[in-house]
Short mmCIF file of C-alpha atoms and ligand atoms in Angstrom, two decimals:
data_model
loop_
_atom_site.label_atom_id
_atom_site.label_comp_id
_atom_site.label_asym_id
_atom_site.label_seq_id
_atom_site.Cartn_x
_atom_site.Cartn_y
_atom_site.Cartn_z
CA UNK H 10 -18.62 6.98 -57.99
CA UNK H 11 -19.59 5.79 -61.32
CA UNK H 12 -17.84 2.38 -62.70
CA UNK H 13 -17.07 2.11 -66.24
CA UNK H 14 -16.37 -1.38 -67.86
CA UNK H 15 -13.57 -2.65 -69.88
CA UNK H 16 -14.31 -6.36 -70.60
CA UNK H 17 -15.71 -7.61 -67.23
CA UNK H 18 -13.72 -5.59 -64.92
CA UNK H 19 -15.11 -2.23 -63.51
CA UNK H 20 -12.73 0.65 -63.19
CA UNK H 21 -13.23 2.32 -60.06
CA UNK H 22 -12.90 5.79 -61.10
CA UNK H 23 -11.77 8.36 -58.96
CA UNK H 24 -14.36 11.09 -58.21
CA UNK H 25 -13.57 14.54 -58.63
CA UNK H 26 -12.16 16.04 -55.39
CA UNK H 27 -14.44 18.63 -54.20
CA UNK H 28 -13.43 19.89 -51.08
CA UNK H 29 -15.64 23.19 -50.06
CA UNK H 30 -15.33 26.29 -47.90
CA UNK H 31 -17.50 28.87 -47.51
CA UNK H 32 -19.02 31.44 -44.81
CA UNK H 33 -20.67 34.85 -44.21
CA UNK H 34 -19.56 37.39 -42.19
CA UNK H 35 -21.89 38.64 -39.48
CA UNK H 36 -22.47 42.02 -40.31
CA UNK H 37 -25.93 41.99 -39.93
CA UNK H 38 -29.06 39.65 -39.59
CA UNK H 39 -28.74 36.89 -42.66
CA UNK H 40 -30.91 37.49 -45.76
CA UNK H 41 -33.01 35.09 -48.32
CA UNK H 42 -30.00 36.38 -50.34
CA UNK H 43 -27.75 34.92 -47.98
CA UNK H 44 -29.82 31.68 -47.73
CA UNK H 45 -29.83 31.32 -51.74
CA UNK H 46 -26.86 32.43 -52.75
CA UNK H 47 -24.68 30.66 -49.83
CA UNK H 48 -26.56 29.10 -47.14
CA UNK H 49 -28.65 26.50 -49.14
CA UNK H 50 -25.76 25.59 -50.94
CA UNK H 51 -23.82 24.75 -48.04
CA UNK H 52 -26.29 22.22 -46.51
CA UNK H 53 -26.72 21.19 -50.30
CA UNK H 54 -22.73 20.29 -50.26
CA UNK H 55 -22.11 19.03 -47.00
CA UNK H 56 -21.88 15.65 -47.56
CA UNK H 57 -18.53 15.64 -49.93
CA UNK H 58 -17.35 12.78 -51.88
CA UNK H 59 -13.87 12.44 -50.46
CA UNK H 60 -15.87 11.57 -47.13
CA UNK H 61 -17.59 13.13 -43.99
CA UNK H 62 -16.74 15.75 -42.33
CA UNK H 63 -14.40 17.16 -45.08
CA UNK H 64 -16.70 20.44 -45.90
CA UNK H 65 -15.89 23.28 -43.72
CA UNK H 66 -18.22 26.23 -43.40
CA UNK H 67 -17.36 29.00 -41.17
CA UNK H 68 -19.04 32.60 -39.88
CA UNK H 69 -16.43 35.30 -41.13
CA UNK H 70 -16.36 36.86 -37.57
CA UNK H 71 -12.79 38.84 -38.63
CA UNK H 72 -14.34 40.16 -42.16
CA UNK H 73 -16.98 42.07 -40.15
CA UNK H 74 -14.48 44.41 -38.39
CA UNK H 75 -13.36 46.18 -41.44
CA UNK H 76 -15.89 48.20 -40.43
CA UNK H 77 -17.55 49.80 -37.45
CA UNK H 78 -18.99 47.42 -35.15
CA UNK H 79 -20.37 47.06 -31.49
CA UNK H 80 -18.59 44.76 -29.71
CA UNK H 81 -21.35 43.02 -27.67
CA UNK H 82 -23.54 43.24 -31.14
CA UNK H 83 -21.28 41.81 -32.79
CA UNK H 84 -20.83 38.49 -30.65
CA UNK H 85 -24.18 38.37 -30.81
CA UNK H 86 -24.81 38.54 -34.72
CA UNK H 87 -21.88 35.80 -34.70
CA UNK H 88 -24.31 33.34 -32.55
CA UNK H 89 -27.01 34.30 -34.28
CA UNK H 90 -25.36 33.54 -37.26
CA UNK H 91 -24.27 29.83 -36.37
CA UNK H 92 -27.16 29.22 -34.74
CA UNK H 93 -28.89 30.20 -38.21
CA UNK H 94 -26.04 27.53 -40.41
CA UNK H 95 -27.59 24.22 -38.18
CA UNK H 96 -31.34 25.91 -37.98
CA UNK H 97 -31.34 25.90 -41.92
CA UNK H 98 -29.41 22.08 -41.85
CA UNK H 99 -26.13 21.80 -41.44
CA UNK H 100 -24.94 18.64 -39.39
CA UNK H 101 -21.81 19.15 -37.27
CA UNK H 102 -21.28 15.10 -37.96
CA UNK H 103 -21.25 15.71 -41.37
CA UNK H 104 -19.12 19.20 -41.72
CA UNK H 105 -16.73 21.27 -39.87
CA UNK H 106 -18.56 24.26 -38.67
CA UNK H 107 -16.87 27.37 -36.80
CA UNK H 108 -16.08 30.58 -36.28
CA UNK H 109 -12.87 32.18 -37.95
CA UNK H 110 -11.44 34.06 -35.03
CA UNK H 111 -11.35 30.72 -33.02
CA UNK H 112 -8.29 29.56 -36.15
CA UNK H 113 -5.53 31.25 -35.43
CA UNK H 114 -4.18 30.24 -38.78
CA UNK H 115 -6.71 32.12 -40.71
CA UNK H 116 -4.70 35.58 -39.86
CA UNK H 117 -1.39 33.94 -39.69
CA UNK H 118 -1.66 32.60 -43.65
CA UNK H 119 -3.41 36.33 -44.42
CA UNK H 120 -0.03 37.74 -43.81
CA UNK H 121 1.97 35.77 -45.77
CA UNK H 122 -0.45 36.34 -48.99
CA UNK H 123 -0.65 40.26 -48.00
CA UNK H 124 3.35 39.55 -48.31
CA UNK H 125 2.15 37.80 -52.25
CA UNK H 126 -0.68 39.93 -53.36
CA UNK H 127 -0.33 43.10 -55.20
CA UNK H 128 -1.32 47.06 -54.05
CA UNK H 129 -2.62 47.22 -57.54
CA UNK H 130 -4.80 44.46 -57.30
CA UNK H 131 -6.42 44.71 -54.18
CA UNK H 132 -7.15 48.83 -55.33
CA UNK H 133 -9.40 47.08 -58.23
CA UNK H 134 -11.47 45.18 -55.56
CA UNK H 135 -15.64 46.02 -56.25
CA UNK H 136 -16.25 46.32 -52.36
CA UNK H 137 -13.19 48.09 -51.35
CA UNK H 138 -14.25 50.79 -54.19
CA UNK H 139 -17.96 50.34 -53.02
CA UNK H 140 -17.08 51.09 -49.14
CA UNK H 141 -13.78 52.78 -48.60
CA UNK H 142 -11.01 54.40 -50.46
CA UNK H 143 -10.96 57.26 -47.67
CA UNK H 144 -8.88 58.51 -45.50
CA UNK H 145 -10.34 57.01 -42.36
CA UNK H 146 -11.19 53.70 -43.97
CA UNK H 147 -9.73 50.75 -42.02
CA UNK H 148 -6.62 49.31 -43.48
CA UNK H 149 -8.57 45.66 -42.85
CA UNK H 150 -10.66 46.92 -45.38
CA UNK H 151 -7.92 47.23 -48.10
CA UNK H 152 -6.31 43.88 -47.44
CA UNK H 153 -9.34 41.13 -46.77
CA UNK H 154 -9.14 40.12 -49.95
CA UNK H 155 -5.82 38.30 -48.40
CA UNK H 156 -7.65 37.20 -45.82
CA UNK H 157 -10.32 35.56 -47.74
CA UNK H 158 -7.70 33.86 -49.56
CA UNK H 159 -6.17 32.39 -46.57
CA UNK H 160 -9.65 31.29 -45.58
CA UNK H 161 -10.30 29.36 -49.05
CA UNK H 162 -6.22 27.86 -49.16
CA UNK H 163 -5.94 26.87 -46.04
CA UNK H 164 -7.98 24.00 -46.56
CA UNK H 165 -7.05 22.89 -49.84
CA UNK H 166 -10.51 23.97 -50.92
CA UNK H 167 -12.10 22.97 -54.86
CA UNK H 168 -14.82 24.50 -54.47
CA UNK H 169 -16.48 27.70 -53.20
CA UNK H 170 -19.99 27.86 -53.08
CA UNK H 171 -20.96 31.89 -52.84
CA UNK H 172 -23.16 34.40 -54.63
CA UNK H 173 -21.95 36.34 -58.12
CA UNK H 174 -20.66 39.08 -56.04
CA UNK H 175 -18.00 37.17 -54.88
CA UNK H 176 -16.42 35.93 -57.78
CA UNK H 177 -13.80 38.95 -57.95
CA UNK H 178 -12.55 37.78 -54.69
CA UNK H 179 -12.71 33.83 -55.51
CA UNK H 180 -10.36 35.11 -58.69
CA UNK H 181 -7.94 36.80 -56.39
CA UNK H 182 -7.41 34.02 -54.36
CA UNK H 183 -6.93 32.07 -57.59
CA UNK H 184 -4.13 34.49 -58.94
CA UNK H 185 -2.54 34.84 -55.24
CA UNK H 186 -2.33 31.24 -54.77
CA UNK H 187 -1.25 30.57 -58.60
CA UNK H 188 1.82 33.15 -57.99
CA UNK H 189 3.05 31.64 -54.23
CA UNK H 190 3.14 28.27 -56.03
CA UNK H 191 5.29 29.44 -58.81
CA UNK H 192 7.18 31.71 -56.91
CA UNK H 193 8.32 29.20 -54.06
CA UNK H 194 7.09 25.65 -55.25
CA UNK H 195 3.69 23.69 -55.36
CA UNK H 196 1.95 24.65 -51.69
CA UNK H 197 -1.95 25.45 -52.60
CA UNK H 198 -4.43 23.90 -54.65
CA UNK H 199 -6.26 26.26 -56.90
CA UNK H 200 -9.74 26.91 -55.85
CA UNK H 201 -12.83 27.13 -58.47
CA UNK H 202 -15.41 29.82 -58.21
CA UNK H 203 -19.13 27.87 -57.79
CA UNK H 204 -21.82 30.11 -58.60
CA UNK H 205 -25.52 29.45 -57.79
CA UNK H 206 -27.60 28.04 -60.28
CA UNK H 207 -30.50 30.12 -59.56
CA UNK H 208 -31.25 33.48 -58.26
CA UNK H 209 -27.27 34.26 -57.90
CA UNK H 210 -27.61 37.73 -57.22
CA UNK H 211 -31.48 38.55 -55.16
CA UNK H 212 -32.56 42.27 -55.64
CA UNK H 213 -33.09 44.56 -52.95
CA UNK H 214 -37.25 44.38 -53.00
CA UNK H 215 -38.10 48.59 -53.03
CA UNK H 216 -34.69 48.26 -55.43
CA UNK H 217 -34.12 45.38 -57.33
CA UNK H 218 -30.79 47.61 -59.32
CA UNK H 219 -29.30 47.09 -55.89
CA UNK H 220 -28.15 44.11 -53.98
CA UNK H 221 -30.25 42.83 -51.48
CA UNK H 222 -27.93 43.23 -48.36
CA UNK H 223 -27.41 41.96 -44.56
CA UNK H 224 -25.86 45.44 -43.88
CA UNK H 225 -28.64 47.14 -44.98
CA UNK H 226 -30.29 49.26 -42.41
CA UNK H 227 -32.49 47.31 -40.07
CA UNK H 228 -35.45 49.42 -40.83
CA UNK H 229 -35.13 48.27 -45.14
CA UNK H 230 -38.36 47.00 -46.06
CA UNK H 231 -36.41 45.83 -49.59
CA UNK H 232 -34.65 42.96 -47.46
CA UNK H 233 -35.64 39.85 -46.51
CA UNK H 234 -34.48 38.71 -43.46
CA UNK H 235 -33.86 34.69 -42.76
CA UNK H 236 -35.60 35.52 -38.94
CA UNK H 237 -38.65 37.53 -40.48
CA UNK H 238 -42.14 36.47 -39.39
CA UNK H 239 -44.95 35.39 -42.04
CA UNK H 240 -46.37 38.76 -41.29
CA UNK H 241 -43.18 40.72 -42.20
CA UNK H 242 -42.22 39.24 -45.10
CA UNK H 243 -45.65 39.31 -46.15
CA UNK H 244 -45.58 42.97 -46.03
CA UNK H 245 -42.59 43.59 -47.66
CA UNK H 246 -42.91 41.66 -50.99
CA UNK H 247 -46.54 42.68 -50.36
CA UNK H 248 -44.43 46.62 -50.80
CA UNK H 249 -41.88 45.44 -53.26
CA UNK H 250 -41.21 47.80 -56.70
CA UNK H 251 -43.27 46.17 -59.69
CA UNK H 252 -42.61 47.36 -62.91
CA UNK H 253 -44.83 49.94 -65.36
CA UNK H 254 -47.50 47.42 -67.08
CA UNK H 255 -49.18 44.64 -65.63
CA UNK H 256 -47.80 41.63 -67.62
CA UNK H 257 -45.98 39.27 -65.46
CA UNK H 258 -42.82 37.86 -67.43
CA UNK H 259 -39.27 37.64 -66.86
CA UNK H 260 -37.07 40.24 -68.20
CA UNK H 261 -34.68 41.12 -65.54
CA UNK H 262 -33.51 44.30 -67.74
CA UNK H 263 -37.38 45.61 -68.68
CA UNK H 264 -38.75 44.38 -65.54
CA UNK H 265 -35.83 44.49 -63.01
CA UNK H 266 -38.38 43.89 -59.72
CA UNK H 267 -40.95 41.55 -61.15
CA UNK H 268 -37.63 39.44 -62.58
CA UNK H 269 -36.44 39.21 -58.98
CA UNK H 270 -39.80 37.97 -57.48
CA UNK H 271 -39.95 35.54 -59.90
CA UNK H 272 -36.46 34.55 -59.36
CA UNK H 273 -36.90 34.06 -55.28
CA UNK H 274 -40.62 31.90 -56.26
CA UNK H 275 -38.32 29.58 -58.65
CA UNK H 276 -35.39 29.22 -56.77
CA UNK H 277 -37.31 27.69 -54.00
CA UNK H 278 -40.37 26.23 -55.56
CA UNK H 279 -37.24 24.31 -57.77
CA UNK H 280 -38.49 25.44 -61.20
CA UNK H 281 -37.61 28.25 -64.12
CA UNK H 282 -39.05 31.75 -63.55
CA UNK H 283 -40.81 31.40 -67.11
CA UNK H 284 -42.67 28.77 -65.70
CA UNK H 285 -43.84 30.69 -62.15
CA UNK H 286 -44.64 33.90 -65.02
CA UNK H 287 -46.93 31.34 -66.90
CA UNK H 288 -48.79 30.65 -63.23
CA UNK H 289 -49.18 34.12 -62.58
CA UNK H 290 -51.85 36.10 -63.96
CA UNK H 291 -50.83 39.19 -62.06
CA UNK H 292 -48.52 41.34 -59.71
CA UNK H 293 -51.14 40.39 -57.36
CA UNK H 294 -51.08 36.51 -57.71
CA UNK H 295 -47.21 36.59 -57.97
CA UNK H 296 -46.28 38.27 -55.39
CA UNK H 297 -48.84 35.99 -53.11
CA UNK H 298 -46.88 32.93 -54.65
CA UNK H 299 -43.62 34.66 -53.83
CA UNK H 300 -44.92 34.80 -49.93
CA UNK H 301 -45.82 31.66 -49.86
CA UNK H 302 -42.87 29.98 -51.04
CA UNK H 303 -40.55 32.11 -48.79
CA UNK H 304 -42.84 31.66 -45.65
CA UNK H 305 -42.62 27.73 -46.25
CA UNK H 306 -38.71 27.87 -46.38
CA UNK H 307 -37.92 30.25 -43.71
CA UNK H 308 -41.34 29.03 -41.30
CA UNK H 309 -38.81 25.73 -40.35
CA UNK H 310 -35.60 27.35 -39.74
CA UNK H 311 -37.03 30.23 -37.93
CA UNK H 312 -38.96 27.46 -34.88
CA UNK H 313 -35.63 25.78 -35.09
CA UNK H 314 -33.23 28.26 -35.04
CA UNK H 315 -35.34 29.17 -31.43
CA UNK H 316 -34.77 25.86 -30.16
CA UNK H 317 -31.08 26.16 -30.56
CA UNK H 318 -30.51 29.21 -29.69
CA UNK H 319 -32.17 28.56 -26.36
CA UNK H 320 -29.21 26.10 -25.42
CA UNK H 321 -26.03 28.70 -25.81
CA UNK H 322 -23.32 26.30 -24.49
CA UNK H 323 -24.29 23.77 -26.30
CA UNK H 324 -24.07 25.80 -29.51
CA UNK H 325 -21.12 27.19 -28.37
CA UNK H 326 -19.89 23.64 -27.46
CA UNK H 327 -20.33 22.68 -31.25
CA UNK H 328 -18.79 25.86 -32.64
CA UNK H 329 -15.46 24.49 -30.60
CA UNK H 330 -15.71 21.38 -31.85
CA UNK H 331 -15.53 22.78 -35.20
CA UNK H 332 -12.89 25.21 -34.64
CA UNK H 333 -10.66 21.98 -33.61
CA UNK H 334 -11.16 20.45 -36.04
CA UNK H 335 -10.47 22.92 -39.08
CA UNK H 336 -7.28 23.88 -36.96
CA UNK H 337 -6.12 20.36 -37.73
CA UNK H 338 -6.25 20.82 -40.87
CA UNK H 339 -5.84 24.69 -41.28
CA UNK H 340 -2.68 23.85 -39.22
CA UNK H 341 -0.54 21.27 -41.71
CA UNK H 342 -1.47 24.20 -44.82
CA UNK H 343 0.07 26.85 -42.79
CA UNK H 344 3.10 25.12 -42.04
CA UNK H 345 3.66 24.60 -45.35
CA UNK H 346 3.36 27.75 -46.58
CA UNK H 347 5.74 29.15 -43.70
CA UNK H 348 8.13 26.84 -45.02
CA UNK H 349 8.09 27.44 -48.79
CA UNK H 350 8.36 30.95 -47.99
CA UNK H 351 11.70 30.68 -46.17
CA UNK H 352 10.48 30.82 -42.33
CA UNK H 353 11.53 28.93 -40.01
CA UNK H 354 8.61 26.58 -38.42
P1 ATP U 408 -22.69 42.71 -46.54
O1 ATP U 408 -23.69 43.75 -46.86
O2 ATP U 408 -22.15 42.79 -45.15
O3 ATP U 408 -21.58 42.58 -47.56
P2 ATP U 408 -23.99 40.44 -47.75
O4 ATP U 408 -25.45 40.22 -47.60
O5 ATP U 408 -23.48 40.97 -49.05
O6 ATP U 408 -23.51 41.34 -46.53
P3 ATP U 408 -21.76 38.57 -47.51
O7 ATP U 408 -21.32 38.17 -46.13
O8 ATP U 408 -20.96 39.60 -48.24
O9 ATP U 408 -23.31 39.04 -47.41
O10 ATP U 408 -21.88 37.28 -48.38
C1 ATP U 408 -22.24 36.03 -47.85
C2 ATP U 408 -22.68 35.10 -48.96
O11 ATP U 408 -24.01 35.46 -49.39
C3 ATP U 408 -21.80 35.18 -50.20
O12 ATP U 408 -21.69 33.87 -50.74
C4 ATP U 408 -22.58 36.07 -51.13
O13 ATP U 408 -22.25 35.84 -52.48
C5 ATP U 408 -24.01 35.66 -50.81
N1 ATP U 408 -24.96 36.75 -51.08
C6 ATP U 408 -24.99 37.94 -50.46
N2 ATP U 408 -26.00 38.67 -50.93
C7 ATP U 408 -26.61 37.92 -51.90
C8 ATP U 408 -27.71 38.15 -52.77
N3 ATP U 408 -28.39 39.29 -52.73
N4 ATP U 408 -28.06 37.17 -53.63
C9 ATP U 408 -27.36 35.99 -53.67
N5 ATP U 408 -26.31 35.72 -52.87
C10 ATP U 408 -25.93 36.67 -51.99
MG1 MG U 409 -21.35 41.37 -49.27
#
């Protein structure tokens, strides 16, 4: 809070209210895309100013069965997942952390905005383009959209920390919630898109044109995984695409995969990529300073993501925790909308 003065008296002013949601589904081992783009930012914004325990972060357990899963995999990749949220930092004193399936109201309020969003709108949608559009794709495919914008309004979120790709969806929710207020009175508050401000979008390594991606085969040498061991990720940025010359600046469109290695070594060394190309006299010495700096992030969370994993009930104690308390909340916003929209409740 920062006082301002008029005569002697300071004016308590009233910070902005910056209530943030975010998650990732579990649809495959996390990334250092997934750490950059979402997961750092979380721990980053746990502490909100309206007071503890009033950011909620959740694994997107429902998102990941839009498309074919294995059961037993899959509960897995959701521990692993959690597990991975408190290994990188997040405090369960400080935030609400859960799983989605364990809120009821997250599919409850995804009806009633599949009963507000458009056909048309939810046909323009990047990922439904990207991964379905035939004839066996699962309807769940066409209408998460809704669903993520039940997960963002339910908590009368102003902020939503993800990575570029997201935005389309963070817009959706915007116009969906902007139309169920006008159409049946003030129920939501309008969430704001938050994107990174560095390396918003990480490049597959052997293809920096493509997103670097948890769903990626296992076997992708291009992705960086959060659990990888010093020797793995050595190897792969020690394999990752450099461009025709030998020059080391940043140029994301002439030099797509030197770009991204310089934007992983700045966003976590905290400094510009024009300043890690002025340190690097070649491919060589970046991509050394690139495994360095992502061996020093990851090196912590991966010993400490072992200890917790190691004690499942207790993780699984926390994750209930969590789930009680965002149902609290999630709860009172459901409600609300049942009852602007005419139901009974
Ligand atoms: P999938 O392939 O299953 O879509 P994903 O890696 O794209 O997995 P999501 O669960 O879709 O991950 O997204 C989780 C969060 O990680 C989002 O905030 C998203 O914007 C961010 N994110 C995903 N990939 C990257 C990336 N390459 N660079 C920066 N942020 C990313
Ligand atoms: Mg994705």
């Amino acid at each position: 809070m920062h006082p301002t003065r008029t005569g002697t008296r300071p004016i308590p002013q009233t910070p902005a209210p910056t209530r943030t949601l975010s998650g990732i589904t579990p649809s495959g081992s996390l990334t250092l895309g997934n750490y950059l783009g979402a997961l750092r930012r979380f721990v980053d914004g746990q502490d909100s100013t309206s007071g503890s325990r009033d950011s909620y972060y959740f694994i997107a357990d429902l998102h990941a069965l839009t498309m074919p899963h294995d059961p037993q995999q899959q509960r897995e990749l959701t521990l692993e997942t959690a597990a991975l949220y408190f290994a990188a930092g997040l405090d369960p004193s400080r935030c609400a952390v859960f799983v989605q399936s364990q809120v009821r109201a997250h599919v409850e309020l995804s009806y009633l905005l599949e009963s507000t969003a458009y056909v048309g709108e939810l046909s323009r949608m990047i990922q439904f383009k990207e991964k379905g559009g035939r004839p066996r794709t699962r309807a769940s495919l066409f209408t998460y959209p809704c669903l993520m914008a039940a997960d963002i309004l339910l908590y009368d979120t102003h902020v939503v920390p993800v990575g570029s790709d997201q935005s389309q969806h963070v817009e959706l929710a915007r116009d969906v919630a902007a139309r169920f207020n006008q159409a049946y009175g003030e129920t939501f508050v309008i969430p704001r898109f938050v994107p990174p401000a560095s390396a918003a979008r990480l490049g597959d390594l052997a293809d920096p044109a493509r997103k670097m991606s948890k769903s990626a085969p296992p076997s992708a040498t291009g992705v960086i995984r959060m659990l990888d061991t010093p020797d793995v990720i050595a190897r792969k940025i020690g394999k990752a695409v450099t461009d025709s010359g030998n020059e080391v600046h940043y140029d994301p469109a002439a030099k797509p995969g030197v770009s991204n290695l310089l934007d992983i070594t700045a966003a976590l060394v905290g400094t510009t990529p024009e300043s890690v190309a002025e340190q690097c006299p070649s491919y060589g010495v970046l991509k050394r300073a690139c495994t360095e700096a992502v061996v020093a992030t990851l090196e912590p969370i991966r010993h400490r993501y072992a200890e917790l994993v190691a004690d499942r009930s207790s993780l699984l104690a926390t994750l209930a925790d969590g789930a009680n308390q965002a149902s609290a909340q999630a709860d009172l916003v459901v409600r609300r909308a049942k009852h602007a929209m005419g139901l009974l409740c």
